[in-house]
PDB file of C-alpha atoms in Angstrom:
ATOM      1  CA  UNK P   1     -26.877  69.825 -11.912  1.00  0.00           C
ATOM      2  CA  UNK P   2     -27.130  69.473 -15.543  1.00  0.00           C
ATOM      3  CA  UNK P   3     -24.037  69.410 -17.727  1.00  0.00           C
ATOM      4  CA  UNK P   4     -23.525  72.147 -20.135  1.00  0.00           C
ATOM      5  CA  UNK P   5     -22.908  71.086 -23.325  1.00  0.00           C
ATOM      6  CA  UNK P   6     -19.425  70.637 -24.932  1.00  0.00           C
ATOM      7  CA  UNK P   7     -18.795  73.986 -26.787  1.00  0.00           C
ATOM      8  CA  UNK P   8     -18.154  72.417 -30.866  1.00  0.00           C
ATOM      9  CA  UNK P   9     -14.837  72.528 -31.953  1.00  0.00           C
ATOM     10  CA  UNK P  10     -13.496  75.553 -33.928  1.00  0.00           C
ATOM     11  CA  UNK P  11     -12.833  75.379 -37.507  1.00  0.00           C
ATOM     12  CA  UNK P  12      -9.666  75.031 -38.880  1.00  0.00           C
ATOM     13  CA  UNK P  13      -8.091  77.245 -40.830  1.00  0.00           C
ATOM     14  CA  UNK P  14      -7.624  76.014 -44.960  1.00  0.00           C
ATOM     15  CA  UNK P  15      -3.606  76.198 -44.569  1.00  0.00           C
ATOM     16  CA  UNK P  16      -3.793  74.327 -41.376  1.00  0.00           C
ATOM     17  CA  UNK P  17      -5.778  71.514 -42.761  1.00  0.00           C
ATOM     18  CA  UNK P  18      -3.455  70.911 -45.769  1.00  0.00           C
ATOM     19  CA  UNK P  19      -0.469  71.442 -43.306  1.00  0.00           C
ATOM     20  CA  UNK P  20      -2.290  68.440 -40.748  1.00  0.00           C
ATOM     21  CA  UNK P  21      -2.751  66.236 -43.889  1.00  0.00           C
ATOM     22  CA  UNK P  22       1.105  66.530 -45.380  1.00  0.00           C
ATOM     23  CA  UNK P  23       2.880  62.546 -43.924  1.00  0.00           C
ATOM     24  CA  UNK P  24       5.236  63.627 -40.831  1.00  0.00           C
ATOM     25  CA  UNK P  25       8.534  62.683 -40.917  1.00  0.00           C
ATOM     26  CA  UNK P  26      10.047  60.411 -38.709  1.00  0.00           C
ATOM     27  CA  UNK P  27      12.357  62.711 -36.658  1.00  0.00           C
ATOM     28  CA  UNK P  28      15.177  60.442 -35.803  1.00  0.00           C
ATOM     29  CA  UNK P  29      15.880  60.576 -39.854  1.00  0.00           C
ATOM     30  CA  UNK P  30      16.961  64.024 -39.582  1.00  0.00           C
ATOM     31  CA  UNK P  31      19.839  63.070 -37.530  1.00  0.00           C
ATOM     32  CA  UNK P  32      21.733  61.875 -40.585  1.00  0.00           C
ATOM     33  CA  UNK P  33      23.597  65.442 -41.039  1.00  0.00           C
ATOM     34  CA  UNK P  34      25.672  64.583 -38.169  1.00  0.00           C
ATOM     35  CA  UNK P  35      28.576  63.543 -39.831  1.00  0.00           C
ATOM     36  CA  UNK P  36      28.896  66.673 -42.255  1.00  0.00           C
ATOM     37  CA  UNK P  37      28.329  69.113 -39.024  1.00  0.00           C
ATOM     38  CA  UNK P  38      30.457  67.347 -37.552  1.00  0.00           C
ATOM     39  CA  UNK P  39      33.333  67.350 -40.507  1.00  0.00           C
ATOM     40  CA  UNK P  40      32.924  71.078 -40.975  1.00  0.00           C
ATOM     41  CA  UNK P  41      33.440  71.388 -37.048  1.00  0.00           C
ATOM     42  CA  UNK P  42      36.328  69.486 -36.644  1.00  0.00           C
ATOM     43  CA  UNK P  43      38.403  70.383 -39.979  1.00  0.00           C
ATOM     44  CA  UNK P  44      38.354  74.327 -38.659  1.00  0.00           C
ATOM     45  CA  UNK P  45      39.394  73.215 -34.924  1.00  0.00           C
ATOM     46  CA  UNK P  46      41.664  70.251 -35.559  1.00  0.00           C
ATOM     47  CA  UNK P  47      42.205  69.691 -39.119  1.00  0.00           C
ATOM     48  CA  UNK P  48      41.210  67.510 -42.124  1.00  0.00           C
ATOM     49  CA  UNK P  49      42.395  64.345 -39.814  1.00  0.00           C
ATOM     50  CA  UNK P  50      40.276  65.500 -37.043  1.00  0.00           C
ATOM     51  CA  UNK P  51      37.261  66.110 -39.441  1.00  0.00           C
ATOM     52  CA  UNK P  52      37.500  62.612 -40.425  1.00  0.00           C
ATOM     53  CA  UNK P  53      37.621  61.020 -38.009  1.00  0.00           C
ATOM     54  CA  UNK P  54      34.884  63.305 -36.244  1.00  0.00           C
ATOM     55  CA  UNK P  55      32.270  62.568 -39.383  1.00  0.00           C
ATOM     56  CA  UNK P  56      32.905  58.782 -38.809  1.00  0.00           C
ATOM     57  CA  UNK P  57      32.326  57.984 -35.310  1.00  0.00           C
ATOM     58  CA  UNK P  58      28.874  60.562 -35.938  1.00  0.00           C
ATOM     59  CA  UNK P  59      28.093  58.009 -38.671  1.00  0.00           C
ATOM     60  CA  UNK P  60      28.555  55.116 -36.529  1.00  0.00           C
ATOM     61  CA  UNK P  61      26.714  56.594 -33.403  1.00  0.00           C
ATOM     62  CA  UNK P  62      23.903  58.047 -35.518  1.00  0.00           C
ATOM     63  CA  UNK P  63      23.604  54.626 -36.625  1.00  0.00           C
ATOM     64  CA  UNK P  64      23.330  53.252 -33.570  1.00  0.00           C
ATOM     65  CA  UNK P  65      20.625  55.410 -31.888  1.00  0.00           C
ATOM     66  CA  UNK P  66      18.206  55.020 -35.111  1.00  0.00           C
ATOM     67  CA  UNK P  67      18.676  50.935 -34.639  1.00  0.00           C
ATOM     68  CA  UNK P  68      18.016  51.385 -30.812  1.00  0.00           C
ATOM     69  CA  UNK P  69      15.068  54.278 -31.283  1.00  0.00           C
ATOM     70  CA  UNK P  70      13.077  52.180 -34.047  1.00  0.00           C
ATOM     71  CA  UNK P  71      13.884  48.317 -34.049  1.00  0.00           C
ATOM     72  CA  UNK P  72      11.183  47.733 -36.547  1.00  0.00           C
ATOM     73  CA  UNK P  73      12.305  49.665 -39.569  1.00  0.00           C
ATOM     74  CA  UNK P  74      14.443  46.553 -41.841  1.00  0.00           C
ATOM     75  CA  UNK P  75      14.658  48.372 -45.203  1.00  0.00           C
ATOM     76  CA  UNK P  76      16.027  51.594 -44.142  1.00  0.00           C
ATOM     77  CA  UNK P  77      18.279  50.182 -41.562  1.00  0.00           C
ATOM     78  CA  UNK P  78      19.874  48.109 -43.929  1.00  0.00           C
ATOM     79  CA  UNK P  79      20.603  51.187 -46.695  1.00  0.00           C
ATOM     80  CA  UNK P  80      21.629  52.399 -43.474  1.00  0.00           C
ATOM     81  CA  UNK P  81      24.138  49.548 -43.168  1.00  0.00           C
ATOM     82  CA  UNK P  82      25.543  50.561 -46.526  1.00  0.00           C
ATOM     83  CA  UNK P  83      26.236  53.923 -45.662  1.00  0.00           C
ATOM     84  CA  UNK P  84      28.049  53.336 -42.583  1.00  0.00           C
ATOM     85  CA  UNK P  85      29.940  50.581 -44.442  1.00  0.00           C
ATOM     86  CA  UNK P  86      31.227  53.448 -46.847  1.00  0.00           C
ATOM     87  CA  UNK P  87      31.636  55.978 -44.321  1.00  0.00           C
ATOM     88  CA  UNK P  88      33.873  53.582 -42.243  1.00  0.00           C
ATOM     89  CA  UNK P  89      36.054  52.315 -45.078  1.00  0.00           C
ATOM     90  CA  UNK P  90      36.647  55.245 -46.881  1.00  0.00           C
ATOM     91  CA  UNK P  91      37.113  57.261 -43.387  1.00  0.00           C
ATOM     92  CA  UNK P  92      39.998  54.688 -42.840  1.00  0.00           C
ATOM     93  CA  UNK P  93      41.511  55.784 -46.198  1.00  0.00           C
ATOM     94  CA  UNK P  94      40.731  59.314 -45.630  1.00  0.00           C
ATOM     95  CA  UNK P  95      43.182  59.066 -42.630  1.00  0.00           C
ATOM     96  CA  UNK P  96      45.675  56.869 -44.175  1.00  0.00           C
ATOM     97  CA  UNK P  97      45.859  59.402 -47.109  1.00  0.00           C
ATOM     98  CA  UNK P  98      45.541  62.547 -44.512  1.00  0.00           C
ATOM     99  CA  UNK P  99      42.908  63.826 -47.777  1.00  0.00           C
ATOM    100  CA  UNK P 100      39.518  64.854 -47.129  1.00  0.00           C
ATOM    101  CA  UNK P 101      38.537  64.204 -50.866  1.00  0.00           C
ATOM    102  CA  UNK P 102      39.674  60.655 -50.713  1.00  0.00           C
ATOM    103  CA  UNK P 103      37.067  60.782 -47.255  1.00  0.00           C
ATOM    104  CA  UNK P 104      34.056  62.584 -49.471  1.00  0.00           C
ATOM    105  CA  UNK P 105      34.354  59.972 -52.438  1.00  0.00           C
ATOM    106  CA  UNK P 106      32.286  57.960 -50.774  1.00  0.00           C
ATOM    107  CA  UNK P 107      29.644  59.787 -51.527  1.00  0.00           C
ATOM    108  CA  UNK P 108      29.392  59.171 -55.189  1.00  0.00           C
ATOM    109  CA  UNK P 109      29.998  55.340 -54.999  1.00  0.00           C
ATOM    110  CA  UNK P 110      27.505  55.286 -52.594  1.00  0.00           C
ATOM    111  CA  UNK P 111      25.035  57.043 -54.778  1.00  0.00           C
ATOM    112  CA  UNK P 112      25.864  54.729 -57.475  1.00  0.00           C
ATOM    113  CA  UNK P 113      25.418  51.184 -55.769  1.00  0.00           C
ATOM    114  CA  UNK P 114      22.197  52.801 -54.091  1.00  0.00           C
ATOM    115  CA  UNK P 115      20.946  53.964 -57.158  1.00  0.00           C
ATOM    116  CA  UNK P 116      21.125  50.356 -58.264  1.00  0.00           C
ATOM    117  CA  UNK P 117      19.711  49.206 -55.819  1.00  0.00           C
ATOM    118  CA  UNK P 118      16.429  50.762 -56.121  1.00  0.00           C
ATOM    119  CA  UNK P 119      16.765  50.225 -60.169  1.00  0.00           C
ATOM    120  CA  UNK P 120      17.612  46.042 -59.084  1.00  0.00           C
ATOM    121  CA  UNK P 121      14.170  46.565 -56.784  1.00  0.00           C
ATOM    122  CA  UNK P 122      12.296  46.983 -59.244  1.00  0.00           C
ATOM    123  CA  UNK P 123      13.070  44.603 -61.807  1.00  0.00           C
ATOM    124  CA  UNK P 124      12.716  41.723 -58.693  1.00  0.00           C
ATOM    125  CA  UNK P 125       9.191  43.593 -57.844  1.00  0.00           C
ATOM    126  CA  UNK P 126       9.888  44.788 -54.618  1.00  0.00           C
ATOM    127  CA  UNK P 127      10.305  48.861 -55.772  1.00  0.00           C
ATOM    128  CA  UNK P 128      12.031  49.878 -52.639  1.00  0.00           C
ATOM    129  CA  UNK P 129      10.477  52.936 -52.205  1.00  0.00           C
ATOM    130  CA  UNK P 130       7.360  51.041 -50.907  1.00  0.00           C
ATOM    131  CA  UNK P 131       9.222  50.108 -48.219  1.00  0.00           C
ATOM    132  CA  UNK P 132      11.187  53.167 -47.286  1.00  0.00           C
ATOM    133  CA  UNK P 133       8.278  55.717 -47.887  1.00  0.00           C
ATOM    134  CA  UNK P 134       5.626  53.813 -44.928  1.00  0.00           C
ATOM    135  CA  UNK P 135       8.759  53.174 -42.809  1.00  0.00           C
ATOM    136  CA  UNK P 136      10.043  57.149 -42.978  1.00  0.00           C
ATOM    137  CA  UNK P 137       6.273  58.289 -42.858  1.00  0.00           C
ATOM    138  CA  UNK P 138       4.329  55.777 -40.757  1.00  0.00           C
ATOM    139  CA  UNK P 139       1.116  57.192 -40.910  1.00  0.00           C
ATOM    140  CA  UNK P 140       1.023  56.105 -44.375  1.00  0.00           C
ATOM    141  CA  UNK P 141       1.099  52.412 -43.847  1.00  0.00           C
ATOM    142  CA  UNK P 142      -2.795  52.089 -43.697  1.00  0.00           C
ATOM    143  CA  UNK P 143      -3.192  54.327 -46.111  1.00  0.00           C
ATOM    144  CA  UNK P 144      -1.097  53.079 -48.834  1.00  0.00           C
ATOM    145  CA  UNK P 145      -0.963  49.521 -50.084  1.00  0.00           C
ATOM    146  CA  UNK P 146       2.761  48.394 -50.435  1.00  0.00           C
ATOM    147  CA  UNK P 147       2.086  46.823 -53.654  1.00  0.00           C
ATOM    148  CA  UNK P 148       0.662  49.632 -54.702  1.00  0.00           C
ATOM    149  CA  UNK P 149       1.885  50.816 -58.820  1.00  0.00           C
ATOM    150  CA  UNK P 150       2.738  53.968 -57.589  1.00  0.00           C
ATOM    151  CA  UNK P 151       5.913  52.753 -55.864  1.00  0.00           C
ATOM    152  CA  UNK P 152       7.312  51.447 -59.227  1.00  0.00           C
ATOM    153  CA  UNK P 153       7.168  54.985 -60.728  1.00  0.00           C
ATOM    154  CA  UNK P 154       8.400  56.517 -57.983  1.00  0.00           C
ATOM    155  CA  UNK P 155      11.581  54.033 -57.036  1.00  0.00           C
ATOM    156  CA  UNK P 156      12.809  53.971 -61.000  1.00  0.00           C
ATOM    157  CA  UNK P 157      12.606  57.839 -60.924  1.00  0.00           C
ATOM    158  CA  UNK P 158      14.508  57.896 -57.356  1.00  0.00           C
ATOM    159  CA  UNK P 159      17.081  55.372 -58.706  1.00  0.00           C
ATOM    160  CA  UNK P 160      18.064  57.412 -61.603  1.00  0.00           C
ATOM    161  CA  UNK P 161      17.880  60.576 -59.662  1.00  0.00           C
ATOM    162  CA  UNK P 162      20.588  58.659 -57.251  1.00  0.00           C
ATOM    163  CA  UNK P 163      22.730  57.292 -59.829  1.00  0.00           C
ATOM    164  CA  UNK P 164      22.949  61.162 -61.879  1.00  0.00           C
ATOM    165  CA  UNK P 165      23.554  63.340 -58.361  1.00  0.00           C
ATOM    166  CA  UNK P 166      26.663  60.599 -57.982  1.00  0.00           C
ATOM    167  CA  UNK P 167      27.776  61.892 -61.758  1.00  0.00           C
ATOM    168  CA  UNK P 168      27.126  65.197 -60.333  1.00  0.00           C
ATOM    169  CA  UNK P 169      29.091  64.781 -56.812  1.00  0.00           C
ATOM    170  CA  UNK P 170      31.889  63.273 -58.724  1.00  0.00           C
ATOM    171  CA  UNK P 171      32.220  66.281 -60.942  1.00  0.00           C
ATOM    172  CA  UNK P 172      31.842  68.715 -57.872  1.00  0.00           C
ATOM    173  CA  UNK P 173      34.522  67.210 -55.669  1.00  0.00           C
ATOM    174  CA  UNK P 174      36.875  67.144 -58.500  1.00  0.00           C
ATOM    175  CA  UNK P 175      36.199  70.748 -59.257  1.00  0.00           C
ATOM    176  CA  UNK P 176      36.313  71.955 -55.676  1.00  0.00           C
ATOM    177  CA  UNK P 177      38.614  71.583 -52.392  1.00  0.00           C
ATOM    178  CA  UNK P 178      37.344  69.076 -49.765  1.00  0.00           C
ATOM    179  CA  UNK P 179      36.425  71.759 -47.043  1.00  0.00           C
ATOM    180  CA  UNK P 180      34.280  73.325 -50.022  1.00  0.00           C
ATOM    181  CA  UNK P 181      32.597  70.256 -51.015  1.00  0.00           C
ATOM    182  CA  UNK P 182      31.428  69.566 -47.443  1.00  0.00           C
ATOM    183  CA  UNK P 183      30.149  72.904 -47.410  1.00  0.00           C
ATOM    184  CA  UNK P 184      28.164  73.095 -50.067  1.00  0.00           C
ATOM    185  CA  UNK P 185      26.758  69.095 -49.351  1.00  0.00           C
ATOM    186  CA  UNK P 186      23.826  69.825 -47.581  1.00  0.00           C
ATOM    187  CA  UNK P 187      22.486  72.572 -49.519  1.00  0.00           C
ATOM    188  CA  UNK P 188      23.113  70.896 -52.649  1.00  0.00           C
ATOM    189  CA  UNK P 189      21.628  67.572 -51.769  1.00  0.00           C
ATOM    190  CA  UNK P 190      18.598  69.400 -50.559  1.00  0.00           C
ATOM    191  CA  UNK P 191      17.888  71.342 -53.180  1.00  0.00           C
ATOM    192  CA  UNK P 192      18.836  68.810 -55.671  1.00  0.00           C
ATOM    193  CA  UNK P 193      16.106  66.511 -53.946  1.00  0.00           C
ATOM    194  CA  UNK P 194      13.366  69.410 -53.082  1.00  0.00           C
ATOM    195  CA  UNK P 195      11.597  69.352 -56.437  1.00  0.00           C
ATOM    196  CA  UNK P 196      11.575  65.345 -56.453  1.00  0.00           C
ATOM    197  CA  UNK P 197      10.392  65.214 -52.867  1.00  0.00           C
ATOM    198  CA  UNK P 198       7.653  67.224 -53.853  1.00  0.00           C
ATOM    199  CA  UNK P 199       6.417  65.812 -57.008  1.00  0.00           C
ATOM    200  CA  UNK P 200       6.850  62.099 -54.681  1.00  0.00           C
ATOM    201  CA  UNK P 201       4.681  63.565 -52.270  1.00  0.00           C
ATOM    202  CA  UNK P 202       2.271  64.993 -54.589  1.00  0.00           C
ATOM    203  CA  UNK P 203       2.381  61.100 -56.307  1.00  0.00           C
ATOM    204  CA  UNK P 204       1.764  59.462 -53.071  1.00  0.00           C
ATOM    205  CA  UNK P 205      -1.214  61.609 -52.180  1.00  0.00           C
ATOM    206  CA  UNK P 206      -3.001  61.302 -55.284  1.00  0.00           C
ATOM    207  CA  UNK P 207      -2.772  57.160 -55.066  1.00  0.00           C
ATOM    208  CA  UNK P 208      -3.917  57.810 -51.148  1.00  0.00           C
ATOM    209  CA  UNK P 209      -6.783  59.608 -52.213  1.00  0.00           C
ATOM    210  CA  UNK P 210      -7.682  56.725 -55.069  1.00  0.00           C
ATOM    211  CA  UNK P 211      -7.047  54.077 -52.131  1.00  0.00           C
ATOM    212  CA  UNK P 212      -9.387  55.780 -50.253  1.00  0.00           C
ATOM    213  CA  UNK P 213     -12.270  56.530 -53.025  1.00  0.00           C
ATOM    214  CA  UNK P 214     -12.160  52.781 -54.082  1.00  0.00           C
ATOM    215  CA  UNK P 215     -12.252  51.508 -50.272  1.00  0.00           C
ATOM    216  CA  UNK P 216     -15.028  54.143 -49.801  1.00  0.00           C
ATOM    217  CA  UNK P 217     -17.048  52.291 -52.994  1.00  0.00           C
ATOM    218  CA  UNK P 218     -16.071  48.310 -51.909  1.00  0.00           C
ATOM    219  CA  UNK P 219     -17.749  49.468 -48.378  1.00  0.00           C
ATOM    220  CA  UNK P 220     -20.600  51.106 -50.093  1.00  0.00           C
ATOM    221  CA  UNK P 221     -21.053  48.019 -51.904  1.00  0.00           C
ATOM    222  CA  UNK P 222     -20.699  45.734 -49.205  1.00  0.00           C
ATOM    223  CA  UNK P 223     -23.898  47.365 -47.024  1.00  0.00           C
ATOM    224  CA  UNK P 224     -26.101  47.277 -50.356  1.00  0.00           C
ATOM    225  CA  UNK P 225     -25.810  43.617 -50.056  1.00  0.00           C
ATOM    226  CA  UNK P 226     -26.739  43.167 -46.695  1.00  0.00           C
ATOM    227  CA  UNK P 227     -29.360  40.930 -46.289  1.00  0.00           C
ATOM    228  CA  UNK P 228     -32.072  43.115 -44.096  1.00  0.00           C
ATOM    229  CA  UNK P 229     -31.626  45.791 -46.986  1.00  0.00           C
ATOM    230  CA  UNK P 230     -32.451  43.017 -49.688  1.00  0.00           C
ATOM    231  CA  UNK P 231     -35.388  41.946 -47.549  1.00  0.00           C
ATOM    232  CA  UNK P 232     -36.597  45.554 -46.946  1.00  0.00           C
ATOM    233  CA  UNK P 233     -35.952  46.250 -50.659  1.00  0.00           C
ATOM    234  CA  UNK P 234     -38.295  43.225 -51.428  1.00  0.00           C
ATOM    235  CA  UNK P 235     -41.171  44.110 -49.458  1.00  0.00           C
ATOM    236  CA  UNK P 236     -40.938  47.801 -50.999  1.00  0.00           C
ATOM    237  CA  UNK P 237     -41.386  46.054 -54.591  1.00  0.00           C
ATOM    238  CA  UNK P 238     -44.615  43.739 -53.707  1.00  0.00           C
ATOM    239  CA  UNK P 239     -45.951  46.575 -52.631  1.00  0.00           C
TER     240      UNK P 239
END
């Protein structure tokens, strides 16, 4: 019996194509709103104590299942390390004092020693970002050389970005009550980062698409010099 012939795939919408090209996040990252869910959750059932307490054993766990889930990420473990450090330490103050602003403080010192960080990465030439992009998006590891210049640009803008949103949480929590400021976290992280994120990813697939032109060329180079082609090119000429 002869086999019919495999029907040719249909084509793909425009959309879906630029959808199927954008990097996908790693999933497990998401997990890092635990701690303010769980603060919100816990200061209307038990109290600012509770809420505490509640957003710091999230921390730790969340911690814990993105070290177990992905062993091989280093980098954003380690930032990871940070933030767990703060969230511990100034949870244990945030109970001493019974004050969930003394808690949420942690969240502009953290933005400031991060935001060094990434400003300190750079001036040792090893921009962060490099490293935190292709572990947070791993299909851009072969696509994206880590010493690529494009991670420079992007990890001083993201280090300033850091260090100003810390000006800017500082303000906020002074302005606001605790139970406000946790509200309003989220959404104002996010949309504080949304316009950055995009103009990163719009930076990072620009440089993939150079990557990929000049590795097109080098390859298109290397079969001109192959040595049947020279021969064949050769004989074509005595003729």
């Amino acid at each position: 019996m002869q086999r019919q012939p495999r029907p040719p795939d249909p084509e793909l919408p425009s959309w879906l194509k630029k959808a199927d090209g954008i990097p996908q996040v790693d999933p497990i990252a998401v997990l890092g709103v635990a701690p303010t869910l769980s603060y919100l959750i816990f200061n209307a059932v038990g109290g600012v104590r509770a809420a505490i307490a509640a957003a710091v054993i999230a921390g730790v766990i969340v911690y814990i299942v993105q070290r177990r889930l992905r062993p091989q990420i280093t980098v954003v473990r380690w930032l990871m390390v940070f933030s767990v450090a703060f969230n511990v330490g100034f949870g244990v103050w945030g109970l001493i004092e019974g004050d969930g602003k003394v808690y949420w403080a942690r969240d502009f010192i953290d933005n400031f020693v991060l935001g060094g960080v990434f400003l300190l990465s750079v001036l040792i030439g090893r921009p962060i970002v490099s490293a935190v992009v292709r572990e947070t998006f791993p299909d851009i590891r072969n696509r994206l050389p880590a010493d690529h210049r494009v991670w420079i640009r992007l990890t001083v803008v993201w280090g300033l970005y850091i260090a100003l949103a810390g000006v800017l949480r500082w303000w906020i929590l002074d302005q606001v009550s605790a139970d406000t400021y946790a509200l309003i976290r989220l959404p104002l992280g996010w949309g504080m980062g949304l316009v950055l994120m995009l103009w990163t990813f719009g930076d990072v697939s620009r440089a993939m698409k150079e990557v990929a032109l000049q590795r097109g060329r080098s390859e298109s180079d290397s079969d001109s010099d192959d040595p049947c082609e020279v021969v064949a090119d050769a004989e074509v000429a005595e003729r």
